Amino acid sequence: RFAGGADRRLIRVLTPMLSTTPTRETGQNGGELSEDEVFEILSNRRRRFVIHALKRAEGPIEVSELSTHVTAWEHDIDPTDVKYEDRRNVYSTLQRTHLPKLEEVNVVTVDDEANLVEPTPELESLDIYVEVLRSREIPWSLYYVGLAALAASLLLAVVTGTPGFAGLEALDVGVFTATVFGISSVAHHVIGRRTRLGNTEKPPELRRRE
């Protein structure tokens, strides 16, 4: 049910709390979205682009303007260079497939008469991080596991008196570990802000190419 096995690996979702009101049926279970439903919404790149544009918009956005942004990002061109034929294709799939899907789970509202799309409070409160990895990169989760393993190995070497580590104390390992984790956390926070949907002009997965 996902668009390629890699997509789910690339998407990191924080605070997946899409709640619904008692008077409106949304989602497949009529209640709060499950993690699988959130990932299903985000598994499609075109829907991620739509969500990125909506999070950057200060109010309702016309479907035609939305389709222009999505087309420009898909072709990696300026919105002014978007061809009518390409935009028409995106416009059609947004209307037929993606916007109804997003409206069904109560993350957008669509005004068919005015041809406007507006994010709901549920979407605005959902922080979505898209982590795109190159072939030789590792995700942050594995990076922290590696740091923890390194710290444990150093502590074991100090405690057992391994040659080369005899002059160190457990306190030295603790200071080293706290420093490395502190620096890594700051770097993670700074980089994380650039990978959150709606935080930058281009979607994170496009900015990663730059």
Short mmCIF file of C-alpha atoms in Angstrom, two decimals:
data_model
loop_
_atom_site.label_atom_id
_atom_site.label_comp_id
_atom_site.label_asym_id
_atom_site.label_seq_id
_atom_site.Cartn_x
_atom_site.Cartn_y
_atom_site.Cartn_z
CA ARG A 1 0.00 0.00 0.00
CA PHE A 2 3.03 2.24 -0.13
CA ALA A 3 4.60 3.85 -3.18
CA GLY A 4 7.85 1.89 -3.08
CA GLY A 5 9.60 0.40 -0.08
CA ALA A 6 12.01 3.32 0.17
CA ASP A 7 9.32 5.95 0.70
CA ARG A 8 8.37 4.79 4.16
CA ARG A 9 12.03 4.73 5.18
CA LEU A 10 12.52 8.30 4.00
CA ILE A 11 9.57 9.77 5.89
CA ARG A 12 9.93 10.62 9.56
CA VAL A 13 6.70 11.74 11.21
CA LEU A 14 6.59 13.56 14.54
CA THR A 15 3.42 14.19 16.52
CA PRO A 16 1.06 12.14 14.31
CA MET A 17 -2.00 13.45 16.15
CA LEU A 18 -4.76 13.96 13.61
CA SER A 19 -7.91 14.10 15.69
CA THR A 20 -11.44 14.36 14.42
CA THR A 21 -14.52 16.03 15.80
CA PRO A 22 -17.45 13.86 16.98
CA THR A 23 -19.76 15.40 14.39
CA ARG A 24 -17.66 14.60 11.33
CA GLU A 25 -16.69 11.17 10.09
CA THR A 26 -13.12 11.12 8.84
CA GLY A 27 -10.52 8.48 8.28
CA GLN A 28 -11.26 4.83 7.72
CA ASN A 29 -12.21 4.27 11.34
CA GLY A 30 -14.11 7.52 11.93
CA GLY A 31 -11.65 8.48 14.66
CA GLU A 32 -8.06 9.49 15.19
CA LEU A 33 -5.79 8.48 12.34
CA SER A 34 -3.55 5.52 12.94
CA GLU A 35 0.16 5.59 12.16
CA ASP A 36 -0.45 3.41 9.08
CA GLU A 37 -3.01 5.91 7.77
CA VAL A 38 -0.60 8.80 8.30
CA PHE A 39 2.14 6.96 6.42
CA GLU A 40 -0.30 6.05 3.66
CA ILE A 41 -1.12 9.72 3.16
CA LEU A 42 2.56 10.62 3.08
CA SER A 43 3.68 7.68 0.95
CA ASN A 44 2.83 9.60 -2.22
CA ARG A 45 5.26 12.36 -3.20
CA ARG A 46 2.57 14.47 -4.85
CA ARG A 47 0.55 14.49 -1.62
CA ARG A 48 3.66 15.46 0.33
CA PHE A 49 4.15 18.38 -2.05
CA VAL A 50 0.52 19.41 -1.55
CA ILE A 51 0.94 19.32 2.22
CA HIS A 52 4.16 21.34 1.98
CA ALA A 53 2.42 24.03 -0.09
CA LEU A 54 -0.58 24.13 2.24
CA LYS A 55 1.62 24.49 5.31
CA ARG A 56 3.35 27.46 3.71
CA ALA A 57 0.12 29.11 2.60
CA GLU A 58 -1.34 31.74 4.92
CA GLY A 59 -4.88 30.85 3.95
CA PRO A 60 -6.93 29.00 1.34
CA ILE A 61 -5.12 28.37 -1.93
CA GLU A 62 -6.63 27.86 -5.38
CA VAL A 63 -6.30 24.40 -6.86
CA SER A 64 -4.75 25.91 -9.99
CA GLU A 65 -2.05 27.65 -7.94
CA LEU A 66 -1.50 24.52 -5.89
CA SER A 67 -1.07 22.43 -9.03
CA THR A 68 1.43 24.97 -10.40
CA HIS A 69 3.62 24.66 -7.30
CA VAL A 70 3.43 20.86 -7.32
CA THR A 71 4.28 20.70 -11.04
CA ALA A 72 7.24 23.06 -10.60
CA TRP A 73 8.63 20.95 -7.77
CA GLU A 74 8.14 17.71 -9.69
CA HIS A 75 10.03 19.10 -12.70
CA ASP A 76 12.48 21.08 -10.53
CA ILE A 77 11.75 24.33 -12.36
CA ASP A 78 10.50 27.79 -11.51
CA PRO A 79 6.68 28.08 -11.23
CA THR A 80 6.73 30.66 -14.05
CA ASP A 81 8.22 28.04 -16.38
CA VAL A 82 5.50 25.46 -15.81
CA LYS A 83 3.85 24.32 -19.04
CA TYR A 84 0.08 24.20 -19.28
CA GLU A 85 0.04 20.54 -20.33
CA ASP A 86 2.09 19.46 -17.32
CA ARG A 87 0.04 21.55 -14.90
CA ARG A 88 -3.21 20.24 -16.36
CA ASN A 89 -2.18 16.66 -15.62
CA VAL A 90 -1.31 17.50 -12.02
CA TYR A 91 -4.48 19.57 -11.63
CA SER A 92 -6.56 16.62 -12.79
CA THR A 93 -4.99 14.09 -10.43
CA LEU A 94 -5.23 16.48 -7.50
CA GLN A 95 -8.94 16.94 -8.07
CA ARG A 96 -9.69 13.28 -8.78
CA THR A 97 -7.44 11.51 -6.31
CA HIS A 98 -5.21 13.37 -3.88
CA LEU A 99 -7.41 16.18 -2.57
CA PRO A 100 -10.38 13.84 -1.97
CA LYS A 101 -8.01 11.50 -0.14
CA LEU A 102 -6.76 14.31 2.10
CA GLU A 103 -10.27 15.64 2.66
CA GLU A 104 -11.50 12.17 3.57
CA VAL A 105 -9.14 12.05 6.53
CA ASN A 106 -9.90 15.63 7.56
CA VAL A 107 -6.52 17.25 6.88
CA VAL A 108 -7.89 19.64 4.24
CA THR A 109 -11.21 21.19 3.27
CA VAL A 110 -12.07 21.70 -0.39
CA ASP A 111 -14.51 24.34 -1.63
CA ASP A 112 -15.57 22.95 -5.01
CA GLU A 113 -17.48 26.06 -6.03
CA ALA A 114 -14.63 28.48 -5.30
CA ASN A 115 -12.02 25.87 -6.26
CA LEU A 116 -10.14 26.51 -3.01
CA VAL A 117 -8.20 24.20 -0.70
CA GLU A 118 -7.51 25.01 2.95
CA PRO A 119 -5.58 23.05 5.60
CA THR A 120 -7.50 22.06 8.71
CA PRO A 121 -6.17 22.62 12.25
CA GLU A 122 -5.30 18.90 12.31
CA LEU A 123 -2.84 19.34 9.44
CA GLU A 124 -1.43 22.57 10.85
CA SER A 125 -0.67 20.84 14.16
CA LEU A 126 1.03 17.87 12.50
CA ASP A 127 4.82 18.19 12.23
CA ILE A 128 6.14 16.11 9.34
CA TYR A 129 9.84 15.51 8.76
CA VAL A 130 11.12 14.06 5.51
CA GLU A 131 14.57 12.52 5.86
CA VAL A 132 16.15 11.77 2.49
CA LEU A 133 19.29 9.65 2.55
CA ARG A 134 21.96 9.17 -0.06
CA SER A 135 23.49 5.75 -0.62
CA ARG A 136 26.35 6.25 1.87
CA GLU A 137 24.42 8.10 4.56
CA ILE A 138 22.80 6.65 7.65
CA PRO A 139 19.64 7.84 9.40
CA TRP A 140 19.92 9.76 12.67
CA SER A 141 18.48 6.83 14.61
CA LEU A 142 21.39 4.58 13.60
CA TYR A 143 23.84 7.42 14.19
CA TYR A 144 22.75 7.70 17.84
CA VAL A 145 22.90 3.92 18.24
CA GLY A 146 26.48 4.07 16.98
CA LEU A 147 27.37 6.83 19.45
CA ALA A 148 25.87 4.84 22.30
CA ALA A 149 27.84 1.75 21.28
CA LEU A 150 31.05 3.81 21.07
CA ALA A 151 30.48 5.28 24.54
CA ALA A 152 29.80 1.83 25.99
CA SER A 153 32.94 0.42 24.35
CA LEU A 154 35.08 3.26 25.74
CA LEU A 155 33.67 2.79 29.23
CA LEU A 156 34.30 -0.96 29.06
CA ALA A 157 37.88 -0.37 27.91
CA VAL A 158 38.51 2.03 30.81
CA VAL A 159 36.93 -0.24 33.43
CA THR A 160 38.86 -3.33 32.24
CA GLY A 161 42.15 -1.45 31.93
CA THR A 162 42.59 -2.06 28.22
CA PRO A 163 46.05 -0.90 27.08
CA GLY A 164 45.89 2.63 25.76
CA PHE A 165 42.93 3.53 27.98
CA ALA A 166 44.51 3.00 31.38
CA GLY A 167 45.08 6.71 31.87
CA LEU A 168 41.40 7.56 31.47
CA GLU A 169 38.73 7.65 34.14
CA ALA A 170 35.05 6.82 33.88
CA LEU A 171 34.37 10.53 34.37
CA ASP A 172 36.39 11.29 31.21
CA VAL A 173 34.18 8.93 29.24
CA GLY A 174 31.10 10.58 30.71
CA VAL A 175 32.29 14.06 29.72
CA PHE A 176 33.18 12.86 26.23
CA THR A 177 29.79 11.16 25.81
CA ALA A 178 27.82 14.17 27.06
CA THR A 179 29.77 16.51 24.76
CA VAL A 180 29.36 14.38 21.65
CA PHE A 181 25.66 13.78 22.27
CA GLY A 182 25.13 17.47 23.02
CA ILE A 183 26.79 18.61 19.79
CA SER A 184 24.94 15.94 17.81
CA SER A 185 21.60 16.99 19.29
CA VAL A 186 22.15 20.64 18.32
CA ALA A 187 23.13 19.61 14.79
CA HIS A 188 20.11 17.29 14.60
CA HIS A 189 17.79 20.11 15.69
CA VAL A 190 19.17 22.56 13.12
CA ILE A 191 19.06 20.05 10.29
CA GLY A 192 15.66 18.81 11.42
CA ARG A 193 14.09 22.24 10.99
CA ARG A 194 15.20 22.22 7.35
CA THR A 195 13.58 18.82 6.76
CA ARG A 196 10.15 19.74 8.11
CA LEU A 197 7.38 20.18 5.56
CA GLY A 198 6.36 23.82 5.23
CA ASN A 199 9.53 25.29 6.75
CA THR A 200 11.40 26.07 3.53
CA GLU A 201 10.53 27.35 0.07
CA LYS A 202 11.12 23.97 -1.57
CA PRO A 203 10.12 20.60 -0.11
CA PRO A 204 12.95 18.99 1.89
CA GLU A 205 13.43 16.13 -0.57
CA LEU A 206 14.18 18.67 -3.33
CA ARG A 207 16.43 20.88 -1.23
CA ARG A 208 18.47 17.75 -0.40
CA ARG A 209 19.71 17.72 -4.01
CA GLU A 210 21.26 21.17 -3.71
#
